[in-house]
Amino acid sequence: MSIVTRFAPSPTGMLHIGGARTALFNYLLAKRHGGQFLLRIEDTDKQRSTQEATQAILDGMAWLGLTPDQAPTYQSEQADRHAECALEMVEHGHAFRCYATPEELQARREEGEAKRTAAKEEGLSEATRDALLAEAKTLLAPYRSPWRDGGDPPRPDAPYTIRLRAPDEDTMTVKDHVQGEVTLQTREIDDLILLRADGSPTYMLAVVVDDHDMGVTHVVRGDDHFRNTFRQLPIYWAMGWNVPEFAHVPMIHGSDGAKLSKRHGALSTLAYRDMGYLPEAMNSYLMRLGWSHGDQEVFTMAEATAVFDLSDINKAPGRLDLEKLGDVNAHFIRMIDESRLLDLVAPEIAKLTDVTNTLTERLQQALPTLKERGQTLPELAESCRFLWDSNADNLNKKARKALREDGIKRLSELREALDQSDSWTIEALQDVLEAYCAAHTLTMGQVGPPLRAALTGGLPAPDLAPVMHWLGRNEVLARIGKHLPA
Ligand code: GLU
């Protein structure tokens, strides 16, 4: 059997990282088995669904490379099909027309609550209290409609909803790849509404019909939907459809163990892009947040696709750890192709300075070394700053100290030596420095600081010979010259 998975977000906001992880798990499962990964936009809630939110979901998935194998399905476009299925269930006696009005149901709930409150009053006999509590329990129990076994409408034109006749068996069991085998008392399931009085389908019906029609074999989603599964199963049974396999994945929690919320940091997937994380780092980090394979910490998509299995999803919620995400990002910054890294970091540098051709050339040469120096793209951009900024007007204390008399004298001599060097390779520049030290019986500890101060003004930078190589002869001589007396 070929596997078909789906990601089924409701377009009511951004693609949050929990959703992105759900999409990722579905993607990996499908790819592992050579199956299909589908996307369904669950836009039945017309009031809350927006075009911008749909676009944000598509953009977030595109950024992560989670490309669906078919054009997305829009749930709202399937409403006729949902209604058709509801009517089929009525025809076969699995669903029925219920004439209870919202007002009656509301009154029933209120009466139940009133009885429960009344039972708390002081001075009641035990028998009275028990009787009140029993009545409250019945009234507040999952609704079983008086029309479930048929019956005439109160008036010929009375409006009705279509409800599923909840199963009569005592218990129901769901076998879930993550949650295990879980049994529920069937009386906890209500005669749920399939079609509202205006004929519109409910979410519970739409999900099942769409999953069936899309040929979904594996439903992988957040465990906030686990209980819904018990309400959805009877719809499969009523339609005589194969039930898919389920995997309900625990939510992502914040570092303090509480459910993820804004105070734990950005929730939107694209916010991580904007903060300078790479999509491969995000994928690697998110998949490990709730899934593991041996003790491997970092995965490329190809590596994960080769080994992904639902049985390796953890039952405990993953905790968002931004420090760890930074480490994973640093790993991928070092790993990816350098020309792509340049393309990614250039827009960050453009926020700080003009990216001239000269600067691009310097970056091309320096990035293989400098890429070790940043966990995110903005950090990396910042650690390249000395390539365009000598920081001469902003010297730190150490740099100022290095540029006092002795330092200036050495700089002046060094400039001379550098100027005379035929070659500007890293090795040649290193030789110039060493030869200068030897000729003046100085150590690198005496020569390095003034030179570094003149070149980078205290900005972080690697070894001097490569720094000079990247900057080029003219720039180096100019930066040094700026500190020498005219
Ligand atoms: N639309 C639901 C949500 O965004 C998901 C439903 C499902 O995966 O079955 O939470």
Short mmCIF file of C-alpha atoms and ligand atoms in Angstrom, two decimals:
data_model
loop_
_atom_site.label_atom_id
_atom_site.label_comp_id
_atom_site.label_asym_id
_atom_site.label_seq_id
_atom_site.Cartn_x
_atom_site.Cartn_y
_atom_site.Cartn_z
CA MET A 1 0.00 0.00 0.00
CA SER A 2 1.33 3.40 -0.89
CA ILE A 3 1.38 5.85 1.98
CA VAL A 4 -0.49 9.14 1.76
CA THR A 5 -0.10 11.74 4.49
CA ARG A 6 -1.44 15.22 4.80
CA PHE A 7 -0.93 18.43 6.67
CA ALA A 8 -4.28 20.09 7.35
CA PRO A 9 -3.78 23.55 8.85
CA SER A 10 -6.59 25.99 9.52
CA PRO A 11 -5.63 29.31 7.92
CA THR A 12 -6.37 31.47 10.92
CA GLY A 13 -2.90 32.84 11.64
CA MET A 14 0.74 32.21 10.94
CA LEU A 15 2.30 28.80 10.39
CA HIS A 16 3.51 28.25 13.93
CA ILE A 17 6.46 26.02 14.65
CA GLY A 18 4.23 23.27 16.08
CA GLY A 19 2.36 23.19 12.77
CA ALA A 20 5.60 23.22 10.83
CA ARG A 21 6.79 20.21 12.80
CA THR A 22 3.52 18.38 12.08
CA ALA A 23 3.98 19.12 8.37
CA LEU A 24 7.56 17.93 8.58
CA PHE A 25 6.64 14.61 10.21
CA ASN A 26 3.98 14.00 7.57
CA TYR A 27 6.44 14.89 4.84
CA LEU A 28 9.14 12.59 6.20
CA LEU A 29 6.75 9.68 6.65
CA ALA A 30 5.50 9.96 3.07
CA LYS A 31 8.99 10.35 1.61
CA ARG A 32 10.37 7.48 3.66
CA HIS A 33 7.90 5.15 1.98
CA GLY A 34 7.90 6.71 -1.46
CA GLY A 35 4.36 7.96 -0.82
CA GLN A 36 2.58 11.27 -1.22
CA PHE A 37 2.51 14.27 1.06
CA LEU A 38 -0.62 16.39 0.64
CA LEU A 39 -1.78 19.76 1.92
CA ARG A 40 -5.33 20.61 2.84
CA ILE A 41 -6.28 24.11 3.87
CA GLU A 42 -9.08 23.74 6.41
CA ASP A 43 -10.89 26.95 5.70
CA THR A 44 -14.42 25.92 6.69
CA ASP A 45 -14.46 28.55 9.42
CA LYS A 46 -15.08 31.43 7.04
CA GLN A 47 -14.98 34.04 9.74
CA ARG A 48 -11.53 33.18 11.00
CA SER A 49 -9.88 31.96 7.80
CA THR A 50 -7.96 34.53 5.79
CA GLN A 51 -6.12 34.65 2.51
CA GLU A 52 -3.07 36.13 4.24
CA ALA A 53 -2.96 33.21 6.66
CA THR A 54 -3.18 30.73 3.79
CA GLN A 55 -0.33 32.55 2.09
CA ALA A 56 1.72 32.53 5.30
CA ILE A 57 1.27 28.75 5.52
CA LEU A 58 2.30 28.27 1.89
CA ASP A 59 5.30 30.58 2.35
CA GLY A 60 6.38 28.86 5.54
CA MET A 61 6.19 25.44 3.94
CA ALA A 62 7.98 26.62 0.82
CA TRP A 63 10.76 28.07 2.96
CA LEU A 64 11.20 24.74 4.72
CA GLY A 65 11.08 22.88 1.41
CA LEU A 66 8.00 20.90 2.45
CA THR A 67 6.47 20.89 -1.00
CA PRO A 68 3.20 18.99 -1.27
CA ASP A 69 2.93 16.43 -4.06
CA GLN A 70 -0.32 17.90 -5.35
CA ALA A 71 -1.96 21.30 -5.43
CA PRO A 72 -3.57 22.05 -2.06
CA THR A 73 -7.16 21.02 -1.38
CA TYR A 74 -9.39 23.75 0.02
CA GLN A 75 -11.85 22.25 2.45
CA SER A 76 -14.49 24.92 1.84
CA GLU A 77 -14.69 23.83 -1.79
CA GLN A 78 -15.81 20.33 -0.78
CA ALA A 79 -18.95 21.40 1.13
CA ASP A 80 -21.35 19.70 -1.31
CA ARG A 81 -19.49 16.45 -1.01
CA HIS A 82 -19.60 16.70 2.81
CA ALA A 83 -23.37 17.19 2.70
CA GLU A 84 -23.76 14.29 0.29
CA CYS A 85 -21.99 11.99 2.77
CA ALA A 86 -24.12 13.20 5.66
CA LEU A 87 -27.27 12.37 3.70
CA GLU A 88 -25.88 8.97 2.82
CA MET A 89 -25.43 8.28 6.52
CA VAL A 90 -29.03 9.31 7.15
CA GLU A 91 -30.16 6.95 4.42
CA HIS A 92 -28.34 4.07 6.04
CA GLY A 93 -29.60 4.84 9.52
CA HIS A 94 -26.22 5.97 10.89
CA ALA A 95 -27.30 9.58 11.10
CA PHE A 96 -30.61 11.29 11.67
CA ARG A 97 -32.45 14.58 11.50
CA CYS A 98 -32.49 16.20 14.91
CA TYR A 99 -35.05 18.90 15.60
CA ALA A 100 -33.69 20.09 18.91
CA THR A 101 -33.18 23.84 18.68
CA PRO A 102 -30.11 25.65 19.98
CA GLU A 103 -32.39 27.29 22.57
CA GLU A 104 -33.53 23.90 23.88
CA LEU A 105 -29.99 22.65 24.08
CA GLN A 106 -28.92 25.81 25.87
CA ALA A 107 -31.83 25.47 28.30
CA ARG A 108 -30.84 21.86 28.94
CA ARG A 109 -27.27 22.87 29.73
CA GLU A 110 -28.42 25.68 32.00
CA GLU A 111 -30.77 23.39 33.84
CA GLY A 112 -27.94 20.90 34.36
CA GLU A 113 -25.70 23.62 35.73
CA ALA A 114 -28.45 24.93 37.98
CA LYS A 115 -29.01 21.44 39.44
CA ARG A 116 -25.30 21.04 40.02
CA THR A 117 -25.19 24.37 41.84
CA ALA A 118 -28.31 23.51 43.82
CA ALA A 119 -26.69 20.28 44.98
CA LYS A 120 -23.99 22.35 46.68
CA GLU A 121 -26.43 24.16 48.95
CA GLU A 122 -26.15 23.52 52.64
CA GLY A 123 -28.75 21.63 54.60
CA LEU A 124 -29.80 19.23 51.85
CA SER A 125 -30.41 15.64 52.71
CA GLU A 126 -28.00 13.19 51.16
CA ALA A 127 -30.80 11.68 49.08
CA THR A 128 -31.84 15.08 47.67
CA ARG A 129 -28.25 15.99 46.88
CA ASP A 130 -27.61 12.66 45.14
CA ALA A 131 -30.79 13.03 43.12
CA LEU A 132 -29.82 16.57 42.02
CA LEU A 133 -26.33 15.45 41.06
CA ALA A 134 -27.68 12.51 39.08
CA GLU A 135 -30.05 14.80 37.17
CA ALA A 136 -27.24 17.28 36.54
CA LYS A 137 -25.04 14.51 35.23
CA THR A 138 -27.67 13.34 32.77
CA LEU A 139 -28.37 16.86 31.56
CA LEU A 140 -24.69 17.72 31.16
CA ALA A 141 -23.66 14.37 29.66
CA PRO A 142 -22.66 14.22 25.98
CA TYR A 143 -25.88 14.82 24.12
CA ARG A 144 -27.93 11.91 22.90
CA SER A 145 -30.82 13.25 20.89
CA PRO A 146 -34.43 12.10 21.40
CA TRP A 147 -34.62 11.80 17.58
CA ARG A 148 -31.73 9.36 17.31
CA ASP A 149 -34.14 6.50 16.71
CA GLY A 150 -36.36 8.50 14.39
CA GLY A 151 -39.55 10.38 15.17
CA ASP A 152 -41.64 13.01 13.48
CA PRO A 153 -40.64 16.65 13.30
CA PRO A 154 -42.45 18.92 15.77
CA ARG A 155 -43.76 20.91 12.79
CA PRO A 156 -43.53 19.98 9.13
CA ASP A 157 -41.16 22.87 8.39
CA ALA A 158 -39.12 22.62 11.61
CA PRO A 159 -35.42 23.27 11.01
CA TYR A 160 -33.09 20.41 11.78
CA THR A 161 -29.47 19.48 12.06
CA ILE A 162 -28.08 16.17 10.91
CA ARG A 163 -26.42 14.29 13.71
CA LEU A 164 -24.41 11.13 13.75
CA ARG A 165 -25.92 8.38 15.82
CA ALA A 166 -23.12 7.76 18.35
CA PRO A 167 -22.17 4.09 18.69
CA ASP A 168 -24.10 1.98 21.18
CA GLU A 169 -21.20 -0.29 22.16
CA ASP A 170 -19.77 0.23 25.67
CA THR A 171 -16.27 1.18 24.69
CA MET A 172 -14.19 2.35 21.76
CA THR A 173 -10.49 1.82 21.27
CA VAL A 174 -8.02 3.83 19.24
CA LYS A 175 -4.63 2.39 18.43
CA ASP A 176 -2.28 5.28 18.03
CA HIS A 177 1.35 5.13 16.95
CA VAL A 178 2.35 7.58 19.67
CA GLN A 179 -0.36 7.46 22.33
CA GLY A 180 -0.67 3.67 22.26
CA GLU A 181 -3.96 1.83 22.66
CA VAL A 182 -6.53 4.05 24.36
CA THR A 183 -10.09 3.01 25.26
CA LEU A 184 -12.95 5.39 25.94
CA GLN A 185 -16.45 4.81 27.27
CA THR A 186 -18.72 5.38 24.30
CA ARG A 187 -21.20 7.30 26.43
CA GLU A 188 -18.60 10.08 26.40
CA ILE A 189 -19.31 10.56 22.70
CA ASP A 190 -22.27 12.73 21.74
CA ASP A 191 -24.57 12.46 18.77
CA LEU A 192 -22.41 14.97 17.03
CA ILE A 193 -23.65 17.41 14.43
CA LEU A 194 -22.60 16.61 10.87
CA LEU A 195 -24.62 19.27 9.06
CA ARG A 196 -25.79 22.44 10.74
CA ALA A 197 -29.32 23.75 10.35
CA ASP A 198 -28.11 25.95 7.46
CA GLY A 199 -26.80 22.83 5.71
CA SER A 200 -23.14 23.66 6.26
CA PRO A 201 -20.85 20.77 7.24
CA THR A 202 -19.11 20.69 10.59
CA TYR A 203 -15.40 20.41 10.92
CA MET A 204 -15.66 16.87 12.31
CA LEU A 205 -17.46 15.63 9.18
CA ALA A 206 -15.29 17.60 6.76
CA VAL A 207 -12.02 16.20 8.13
CA VAL A 208 -13.12 12.60 7.77
CA VAL A 209 -14.65 12.97 4.31
CA ASP A 210 -11.63 14.86 3.02
CA ASP A 211 -9.12 12.43 4.52
CA HIS A 212 -11.02 9.59 2.89
CA ASP A 213 -11.38 11.32 -0.47
CA MET A 214 -7.72 12.29 -0.53
CA GLY A 215 -6.79 8.67 0.14
CA VAL A 216 -4.99 9.54 3.37
CA THR A 217 -3.55 6.42 4.96
CA HIS A 218 -1.78 8.04 7.93
CA VAL A 219 -3.06 10.95 9.99
CA VAL A 220 -0.19 12.56 11.87
CA ARG A 221 -1.29 15.59 13.87
CA GLY A 222 -1.03 17.33 17.24
CA ASP A 223 -2.29 15.46 20.27
CA ASP A 224 -4.79 18.25 20.87
CA HIS A 225 -6.81 16.35 18.24
CA PHE A 226 -6.55 12.98 19.93
CA ARG A 227 -9.99 13.12 21.52
CA ASN A 228 -11.51 14.15 18.21
CA THR A 229 -10.42 10.80 16.83
CA PHE A 230 -13.04 9.09 18.98
CA ARG A 231 -15.70 11.30 17.41
CA GLN A 232 -14.34 10.81 13.91
CA LEU A 233 -14.07 7.00 13.98
CA PRO A 234 -17.85 6.43 13.98
CA ILE A 235 -18.06 8.52 10.80
CA TYR A 236 -15.63 6.15 9.08
CA TRP A 237 -17.63 3.19 10.33
CA ALA A 238 -20.92 4.73 9.24
CA MET A 239 -19.56 5.31 5.74
CA GLY A 240 -17.98 1.85 5.62
CA TRP A 241 -14.55 3.38 4.96
CA ASN A 242 -11.11 2.16 5.91
CA VAL A 243 -9.85 3.86 9.03
CA PRO A 244 -6.41 5.46 8.57
CA GLU A 245 -3.59 4.97 11.00
CA PHE A 246 -3.16 7.67 13.59
CA ALA A 247 -0.18 9.28 15.26
CA HIS A 248 -0.92 12.10 17.69
CA VAL A 249 2.22 14.02 18.39
CA PRO A 250 2.74 15.81 21.73
CA MET A 251 2.76 19.59 21.65
CA ILE A 252 5.94 21.62 21.80
CA HIS A 253 6.52 23.20 25.19
CA GLY A 254 8.67 26.15 26.21
CA SER A 255 11.98 25.73 27.98
CA ASP A 256 10.16 25.99 31.32
CA GLY A 257 7.91 23.04 30.46
CA ALA A 258 4.77 25.15 30.03
CA LYS A 259 2.75 25.01 26.83
CA LEU A 260 4.36 27.11 24.14
CA SER A 261 3.23 30.70 24.07
CA LYS A 262 4.50 34.04 22.82
CA ARG A 263 6.56 34.65 25.92
CA HIS A 264 8.78 31.71 24.98
CA GLY A 265 9.90 33.51 21.84
CA ALA A 266 8.75 33.62 18.28
CA LEU A 267 6.05 31.16 17.33
CA SER A 268 5.89 31.89 13.64
CA THR A 269 8.04 29.75 11.39
CA LEU A 270 8.86 32.66 9.11
CA ALA A 271 10.03 34.72 12.08
CA TYR A 272 12.89 32.25 12.36
CA ARG A 273 13.76 32.86 8.73
CA ASP A 274 13.77 36.58 9.44
CA MET A 275 16.01 36.05 12.47
CA GLY A 276 18.58 34.38 10.25
CA TYR A 277 18.03 30.68 10.75
CA LEU A 278 18.47 28.36 7.79
CA PRO A 279 15.59 26.13 6.69
CA GLU A 280 17.73 23.00 6.98
CA ALA A 281 18.60 23.95 10.56
CA MET A 282 14.96 24.59 11.38
CA ASN A 283 13.94 21.23 9.92
CA SER A 284 16.70 19.41 11.73
CA TYR A 285 15.90 21.11 15.02
CA LEU A 286 12.13 20.70 14.75
CA MET A 287 12.26 17.02 13.87
CA ARG A 288 14.48 16.28 16.86
CA LEU A 289 11.97 18.11 19.04
CA GLY A 290 9.83 15.06 19.53
CA TRP A 291 11.56 12.44 17.43
CA SER A 292 14.90 10.71 17.71
CA HIS A 293 16.93 8.12 15.94
CA GLY A 294 19.79 6.65 17.92
CA ASP A 295 21.84 9.46 19.39
CA GLN A 296 22.23 11.46 16.20
CA GLU A 297 21.61 15.13 16.98
CA VAL A 298 21.58 16.77 13.56
CA PHE A 299 19.92 15.46 10.40
CA THR A 300 19.81 16.58 6.83
CA MET A 301 16.45 15.97 5.20
CA ALA A 302 17.97 13.15 3.18
CA GLU A 303 19.27 11.47 6.33
CA ALA A 304 15.95 11.82 8.13
CA THR A 305 13.99 10.61 5.12
CA ALA A 306 16.04 7.43 5.09
CA VAL A 307 15.21 6.47 8.68
CA PHE A 308 12.03 8.25 9.77
CA ASP A 309 9.59 6.03 11.64
CA LEU A 310 6.50 6.89 13.68
CA SER A 311 7.60 4.53 16.43
CA ASP A 312 10.50 6.89 17.19
CA ILE A 313 8.22 9.82 18.05
CA ASN A 314 8.49 10.59 21.75
CA LYS A 315 5.48 10.49 24.00
CA ALA A 316 6.74 13.38 26.12
CA PRO A 317 6.42 16.94 24.81
CA GLY A 318 9.55 18.43 23.27
CA ARG A 319 10.94 21.59 24.85
CA LEU A 320 11.93 24.54 22.72
CA ASP A 321 15.57 25.35 23.40
CA LEU A 322 16.77 28.35 21.43
CA GLU A 323 20.38 27.79 22.43
CA LYS A 324 20.26 24.36 20.86
CA LEU A 325 18.61 25.77 17.76
CA GLY A 326 21.53 28.24 17.56
CA ASP A 327 24.03 25.37 17.69
CA VAL A 328 22.19 23.49 14.97
CA ASN A 329 22.06 26.63 12.84
CA ALA A 330 25.78 27.21 13.33
CA HIS A 331 26.34 23.64 12.19
CA PHE A 332 24.42 24.20 8.95
CA ILE A 333 26.02 27.60 8.33
CA ARG A 334 29.35 25.76 8.33
CA MET A 335 28.03 22.92 6.18
CA ILE A 336 26.18 24.54 3.33
CA ASP A 337 27.62 25.51 -0.01
CA GLU A 338 29.60 28.75 0.35
CA SER A 339 28.09 30.50 -2.63
CA ARG A 340 24.64 29.91 -1.14
CA LEU A 341 25.88 31.17 2.20
CA LEU A 342 27.06 34.33 0.47
CA ASP A 343 23.62 34.77 -1.10
CA LEU A 344 22.02 34.36 2.32
CA VAL A 345 24.35 36.64 4.25
CA ALA A 346 24.54 39.40 1.60
CA PRO A 347 21.05 40.78 2.38
CA GLU A 348 22.00 40.90 6.07
CA ILE A 349 25.16 42.81 5.25
CA ALA A 350 23.15 45.11 3.00
CA LYS A 351 21.31 46.21 6.15
CA LEU A 352 24.67 47.40 7.53
CA THR A 353 26.51 48.78 4.50
CA ASP A 354 26.62 48.94 0.70
CA VAL A 355 27.55 45.58 -0.73
CA THR A 356 30.05 46.77 -3.35
CA ASN A 357 31.88 44.48 -5.76
CA THR A 358 35.01 44.89 -3.67
CA LEU A 359 33.18 43.83 -0.55
CA THR A 360 31.65 40.84 -2.35
CA GLU A 361 35.13 39.73 -3.41
CA ARG A 362 36.38 40.05 0.15
CA LEU A 363 33.40 38.08 1.41
CA GLN A 364 33.97 35.33 -1.13
CA GLN A 365 37.48 34.88 0.16
CA ALA A 366 36.74 35.31 3.84
CA LEU A 367 33.51 33.37 4.31
CA PRO A 368 35.11 29.90 4.42
CA THR A 369 36.91 31.12 7.57
CA LEU A 370 34.35 33.57 8.94
CA LYS A 371 31.41 31.17 8.69
CA GLU A 372 32.63 29.67 11.95
CA ARG A 373 31.79 32.97 13.62
CA GLY A 374 28.05 33.23 13.81
CA GLN A 375 25.06 31.22 14.93
CA THR A 376 22.66 33.18 12.75
CA LEU A 377 22.98 35.15 9.52
CA PRO A 378 22.87 38.57 11.25
CA GLU A 379 25.56 37.42 13.67
CA LEU A 380 27.65 36.21 10.77
CA ALA A 381 27.12 39.53 8.96
CA GLU A 382 28.28 41.36 12.06
CA SER A 383 31.40 39.23 12.34
CA CYS A 384 32.29 40.25 8.77
CA ARG A 385 32.12 43.96 9.70
CA PHE A 386 35.90 44.49 9.72
CA LEU A 387 35.85 43.71 5.99
CA TRP A 388 34.22 47.07 5.27
CA ASP A 389 34.81 49.01 8.45
CA SER A 390 38.24 49.82 9.93
CA ASN A 391 36.50 51.08 13.04
CA ALA A 392 39.14 53.83 13.17
CA ASP A 393 36.72 56.37 14.61
CA ASN A 394 35.52 54.04 17.29
CA LEU A 395 38.67 52.45 18.68
CA ASN A 396 38.23 50.48 21.86
CA LYS A 397 40.54 50.97 24.84
CA LYS A 398 42.82 48.11 23.94
CA ALA A 399 43.22 49.37 20.37
CA ARG A 400 43.93 52.90 21.59
CA LYS A 401 46.62 51.59 23.90
CA ALA A 402 48.20 49.53 21.12
CA LEU A 403 48.46 52.63 18.97
CA ARG A 404 50.70 54.66 21.31
CA GLU A 405 54.32 55.60 20.51
CA ASP A 406 56.01 52.19 20.21
CA GLY A 407 53.07 50.82 18.35
CA ILE A 408 53.04 53.66 15.85
CA LYS A 409 56.75 53.26 15.22
CA ARG A 410 56.33 49.55 14.51
CA LEU A 411 53.32 50.20 12.32
CA SER A 412 55.25 52.63 10.25
CA GLU A 413 58.08 50.12 9.73
CA LEU A 414 55.62 47.34 9.03
CA ARG A 415 53.82 49.39 6.46
CA GLU A 416 57.10 49.83 4.68
CA ALA A 417 57.77 46.07 4.76
CA LEU A 418 54.29 45.23 3.56
CA ASP A 419 54.47 47.78 0.80
CA GLN A 420 57.60 46.12 -0.47
CA SER A 421 56.19 42.62 -0.47
CA ASP A 422 55.84 41.28 -4.01
CA SER A 423 53.21 38.80 -3.09
CA TRP A 424 49.96 39.23 -1.16
CA THR A 425 49.17 35.65 -0.35
CA ILE A 426 48.48 34.58 3.23
CA GLU A 427 51.84 32.77 3.36
CA ALA A 428 53.75 35.75 1.98
CA LEU A 429 52.10 38.10 4.48
CA GLN A 430 52.86 35.73 7.32
CA ASP A 431 56.49 35.68 6.17
CA VAL A 432 56.61 39.48 6.15
CA LEU A 433 55.35 39.60 9.73
CA GLU A 434 57.77 36.96 10.93
CA ALA A 435 60.71 38.50 9.11
CA TYR A 436 59.91 41.89 10.61
CA CYS A 437 59.75 40.41 14.13
CA ALA A 438 63.04 38.57 13.61
CA ALA A 439 64.82 41.64 12.21
CA HIS A 440 63.76 43.79 15.17
CA THR A 441 63.97 41.09 17.86
CA LEU A 442 60.33 41.55 18.62
CA THR A 443 57.66 38.97 19.35
CA MET A 444 54.33 38.69 17.56
CA GLY A 445 52.79 39.75 20.88
CA GLN A 446 54.47 43.17 20.40
CA VAL A 447 53.78 43.59 16.70
CA GLY A 448 50.33 42.07 16.39
CA PRO A 449 48.33 44.46 18.62
CA PRO A 450 49.14 47.75 16.84
CA LEU A 451 48.63 46.16 13.44
CA ARG A 452 45.34 44.61 14.51
CA ALA A 453 44.24 47.90 16.06
CA ALA A 454 44.95 49.75 12.79
CA LEU A 455 43.22 47.15 10.63
CA THR A 456 40.12 46.38 12.64
CA GLY A 457 40.04 48.91 15.47
CA GLY A 458 39.14 46.26 18.00
CA LEU A 459 36.44 44.55 15.93
CA PRO A 460 36.58 40.78 16.21
CA ALA A 461 38.62 39.26 13.37
CA PRO A 462 40.73 36.16 12.77
CA ASP A 463 44.51 35.96 12.23
CA LEU A 464 46.27 38.97 10.77
CA ALA A 465 47.75 37.38 7.65
CA PRO A 466 44.39 36.19 6.29
CA VAL A 467 42.77 39.47 7.33
CA MET A 468 45.34 41.41 5.29
CA HIS A 469 44.95 39.01 2.40
CA TRP A 470 41.19 39.53 2.26
CA LEU A 471 41.39 43.30 2.62
CA GLY A 472 43.94 43.60 -0.15
CA ARG A 473 47.10 45.65 -0.38
CA ASN A 474 45.59 49.09 -0.94
CA GLU A 475 43.11 48.83 1.87
CA VAL A 476 45.70 47.52 4.33
CA LEU A 477 48.17 50.27 3.53
CA ALA A 478 45.41 52.86 3.75
CA ARG A 479 44.11 51.60 7.09
CA ILE A 480 47.61 51.62 8.57
CA GLY A 481 48.40 54.99 7.02
CA LYS A 482 45.41 56.55 8.72
CA HIS A 483 47.13 56.12 12.10
CA LEU A 484 50.58 57.35 11.07
CA PRO A 485 51.67 61.00 11.37
CA ALA A 486 51.31 62.75 8.05
N1 GLU B 1 -7.19 21.95 11.03
C1 GLU B 1 -6.72 21.36 12.23
C2 GLU B 1 -5.74 22.30 12.90
O1 GLU B 1 -5.23 23.20 12.26
C3 GLU B 1 -6.03 20.04 12.00
C4 GLU B 1 -6.96 18.92 11.79
C5 GLU B 1 -6.32 17.59 11.56
O2 GLU B 1 -5.07 17.53 11.38
O3 GLU B 1 -7.05 16.62 11.51
O4 GLU B 1 -5.48 22.15 14.07
#
